[in-house]
Amino acid sequence: MTYRILVVDDELPALDRMKDLLQQEELVEEVTLFSHAEQALEWAVLHQPDIIFLDIQMPGIHGLEFANRLLQASLRSEVVFVTAYHQYALQAFELSAVDYILKPVKQERLSQTLSRIHRRYAFTRLANREQGESKEDNHCVPPSSKDGVGLDKSRDPHLSPEVGEEHPYPRIYCLGRLRIQSANGEMKWHTAKVKELFAYLLYKGEVSLEQMIEDVFPHSEPSKGKAYVHTCVYQIRRAVQELDLQEYIQIKYSDRMYRLQLREVWQDREAFVHGVSKRAGIEAIEEQTLLYQGDWCEGLDSMWMLSYREELRDRFLWLMEDKIDYYRKHGDGRMALANARRLLTLDPWNEHYALRIAEIYMEAQEKGRAKQFILDYIEQYEREWGEPLPEAWYEQMEDILEQ
């Protein structure tokens, strides 16, 4: 997939440089340049480019106002601010910017931004497609029996609360979109950066002010970063107070260290990580995987989050592999297929997962569906990456079809 790019900057040399850099990127299909913000905004609303690189300090429409109008127009374009100024970073991310690049722009930094956007597009697109296909295909592999697996949620304190059951204590959900729910309602985040700072404290527990600035506000001067942190902490405390949760959620500060204190708060992440061991039975594994509703703090994409997000994802993936093995061993092809498709949705270009789906079709005597799935997967892969799958993959697939 390639992308249509709009660049808006009132400085012509900056426009020319961005054009030269972008034309060296394989992910770029076309580049449109504007030096007048008003004209650029009209063009963007009409043509809806995939990505907009936007200067901030411009005559006429300020870059932040430009981005705000894009939000009001419900454009789905990804916005990247390109500027020589540090001080607008917080406001930029409040407007859902995907990145904030400082001038002079370097090729490596630009490539990093485009790759991040490309991963987001690829994951979202395939996830939507696979969800639709799984609804259609889940009925095609007959289970060997109707003996369902019952889940006893009452025996482990880490397990998820029952739907519809009343809970006096707050619950923090972060496997997927970060949410805090209580008997008084769901917490409202003042800005995306406030939400990220809470996620950071939730992850770290205790952290120095300096480290927090470095990770959460990496492009800020120390004095401005300190002000950003204090503002975000104030907004978190205010949101906690609005739901009357001060007894359960507190942020303490002493000796230049911030500490998040939680009392009687249920967390899906804690239940997912500590609820059961890898040797537990299928009931416990089912419960764990049900907790995983998406990547950790989905929608927040700062660099400090990536490593832990991948760690949790990897844990989920091997739990899913265990489930698939269990259902295949017990002849329940319907459940095996549903879980294999969920795996492929999360990691769409993992050739091993594609092989597993083909194997499940073959085990159910569905050779026609296996072949069609293979053809569709090959087409999607080659369209996405512009190259064929590894030769060894084709050999493995042929072996599966000959079974």
mmCIF file of N, CA and C in Angstrom, residues 6-9 32-49 52 54 60-63 65-71 73 75:
data_model
loop_
_atom_site.group_PDB
_atom_site.id
_atom_site.type_symbol
_atom_site.label_atom_id
_atom_site.label_comp_id
_atom_site.label_asym_id
_atom_site.label_seq_id
_atom_site.Cartn_x
_atom_site.Cartn_y
_atom_site.Cartn_z
ATOM 1 N N LEU A 6 -0.032 15.161 1.675
ATOM 2 C CA LEU A 6 -0.173 16.613 1.566
ATOM 3 C C LEU A 6 0.836 17.259 2.506
ATOM 4 N N VAL A 7 1.599 18.232 1.995
ATOM 5 C CA VAL A 7 2.560 18.976 2.811
ATOM 6 C C VAL A 7 2.147 20.440 2.811
ATOM 7 N N VAL A 8 2.015 21.025 3.996
ATOM 8 C CA VAL A 8 1.604 22.422 4.125
ATOM 9 C C VAL A 8 2.672 23.173 4.913
ATOM 10 N N ASP A 9 3.284 24.167 4.271
ATOM 11 C CA ASP A 9 4.335 24.967 4.909
ATOM 12 C C ASP A 9 4.454 26.269 4.146
ATOM 13 N N THR A 32 1.524 16.322 -2.682
ATOM 14 C CA THR A 32 0.918 17.603 -3.043
ATOM 15 C C THR A 32 1.415 18.659 -2.069
ATOM 16 N N LEU A 33 1.830 19.807 -2.601
ATOM 17 C CA LEU A 33 2.417 20.864 -1.779
ATOM 18 C C LEU A 33 1.525 22.103 -1.778
ATOM 19 N N PHE A 34 1.406 22.735 -0.619
ATOM 20 C CA PHE A 34 0.704 24.005 -0.494
ATOM 21 C C PHE A 34 1.496 24.921 0.430
ATOM 22 N N SER A 35 1.607 26.182 0.036
ATOM 23 C CA SER A 35 2.247 27.176 0.897
ATOM 24 C C SER A 35 1.218 28.081 1.565
ATOM 25 N N HIS A 36 -0.047 27.980 1.152
ATOM 26 C CA HIS A 36 -1.126 28.772 1.746
ATOM 27 C C HIS A 36 -2.073 27.837 2.495
ATOM 28 N N ALA A 37 -2.213 28.063 3.784
ATOM 29 C CA ALA A 37 -2.970 27.141 4.625
ATOM 30 C C ALA A 37 -4.450 27.081 4.249
ATOM 31 N N GLU A 38 -5.054 28.229 3.929
ATOM 32 C CA GLU A 38 -6.475 28.250 3.577
ATOM 33 C C GLU A 38 -6.748 27.372 2.362
ATOM 34 N N GLN A 39 -5.915 27.521 1.329
ATOM 35 C CA GLN A 39 -6.082 26.714 0.122
ATOM 36 C C GLN A 39 -5.844 25.235 0.425
ATOM 37 N N ALA A 40 -4.860 24.973 1.261
ATOM 38 C CA ALA A 40 -4.547 23.586 1.609
ATOM 39 C C ALA A 40 -5.710 22.927 2.344
ATOM 40 N N LEU A 41 -6.356 23.679 3.235
ATOM 41 C CA LEU A 41 -7.477 23.128 3.991
ATOM 42 C C LEU A 41 -8.637 22.776 3.065
ATOM 43 N N GLU A 42 -8.943 23.661 2.133
ATOM 44 C CA GLU A 42 -10.013 23.385 1.169
ATOM 45 C C GLU A 42 -9.683 22.138 0.347
ATOM 46 N N TRP A 43 -8.424 22.042 -0.081
ATOM 47 C CA TRP A 43 -8.010 20.893 -0.896
ATOM 48 C C TRP A 43 -8.093 19.603 -0.077
ATOM 49 N N ALA A 44 -7.685 19.669 1.183
ATOM 50 C CA ALA A 44 -7.681 18.480 2.037
ATOM 51 C C ALA A 44 -9.094 17.953 2.260
ATOM 52 N N VAL A 45 -10.036 18.849 2.520
ATOM 53 C CA VAL A 45 -11.422 18.434 2.739
ATOM 54 C C VAL A 45 -11.994 17.796 1.479
ATOM 55 N N LEU A 46 -11.607 18.307 0.323
ATOM 56 C CA LEU A 46 -12.124 17.799 -0.950
ATOM 57 C C LEU A 46 -11.492 16.464 -1.342
ATOM 58 N N HIS A 47 -10.159 16.348 -1.162
ATOM 59 C CA HIS A 47 -9.435 15.181 -1.680
ATOM 60 C C HIS A 47 -9.079 14.148 -0.607
ATOM 61 N N GLN A 48 -9.148 14.525 0.661
ATOM 62 C CA GLN A 48 -8.894 13.609 1.776
ATOM 63 C C GLN A 48 -7.607 12.791 1.599
ATOM 64 N N PRO A 49 -6.459 13.438 1.696
ATOM 65 C CA PRO A 49 -5.186 12.713 1.589
ATOM 66 C C PRO A 49 -5.015 11.748 2.757
ATOM 67 N N ILE A 52 -1.018 14.070 6.262
ATOM 68 C CA ILE A 52 -0.764 15.505 6.116
ATOM 69 C C ILE A 52 0.421 15.885 6.990
ATOM 70 N N LEU A 54 2.301 18.953 8.422
ATOM 71 C CA LEU A 54 1.768 20.286 8.662
ATOM 72 C C LEU A 54 2.718 21.139 9.493
ATOM 73 N N GLY A 60 -2.122 33.407 8.449
ATOM 74 C CA GLY A 60 -3.482 32.981 8.124
ATOM 75 C C GLY A 60 -3.976 31.988 9.151
ATOM 76 N N ILE A 61 -3.989 30.725 8.787
ATOM 77 C CA ILE A 61 -4.423 29.672 9.706
ATOM 78 C C ILE A 61 -3.206 29.078 10.406
ATOM 79 N N HIS A 62 -3.190 29.155 11.711
ATOM 80 C CA HIS A 62 -2.136 28.509 12.492
ATOM 81 C C HIS A 62 -2.247 26.995 12.315
ATOM 82 N N GLY A 63 -1.108 26.295 12.362
ATOM 83 C CA GLY A 63 -1.117 24.856 12.141
ATOM 84 C C GLY A 63 -2.021 24.099 13.094
ATOM 85 N N GLU A 65 -4.726 25.260 14.543
ATOM 86 C CA GLU A 65 -6.098 25.534 14.131
ATOM 87 C C GLU A 65 -6.460 24.722 12.891
ATOM 88 N N PHE A 66 -5.495 24.577 11.989
ATOM 89 C CA PHE A 66 -5.678 23.753 10.793
ATOM 90 C C PHE A 66 -6.064 22.323 11.204
ATOM 91 N N ALA A 67 -5.307 21.767 12.135
ATOM 92 C CA ALA A 67 -5.574 20.398 12.586
ATOM 93 C C ALA A 67 -6.926 20.292 13.283
ATOM 94 N N ASN A 68 -7.280 21.318 14.040
ATOM 95 C CA ASN A 68 -8.568 21.314 14.724
ATOM 96 C C ASN A 68 -9.721 21.305 13.728
ATOM 97 N N ARG A 69 -9.568 22.044 12.641
ATOM 98 C CA ARG A 69 -10.616 22.064 11.612
ATOM 99 C C ARG A 69 -10.703 20.714 10.898
ATOM 100 N N LEU A 70 -9.581 20.050 10.747
ATOM 101 C CA LEU A 70 -9.610 18.706 10.162
ATOM 102 C C LEU A 70 -10.439 17.762 11.028
ATOM 103 N N LEU A 71 -10.254 17.870 12.354
ATOM 104 C CA LEU A 71 -11.032 17.036 13.270
ATOM 105 C C LEU A 71 -12.520 17.345 13.163
ATOM 106 N N ALA A 73 -14.060 18.434 10.627
ATOM 107 C CA ALA A 73 -14.554 17.939 9.337
ATOM 108 C C ALA A 73 -14.570 16.417 9.266
ATOM 109 N N LEU A 75 -12.179 14.306 9.007
ATOM 110 C CA LEU A 75 -11.238 13.702 8.071
ATOM 111 C C LEU A 75 -10.452 12.602 8.769
#
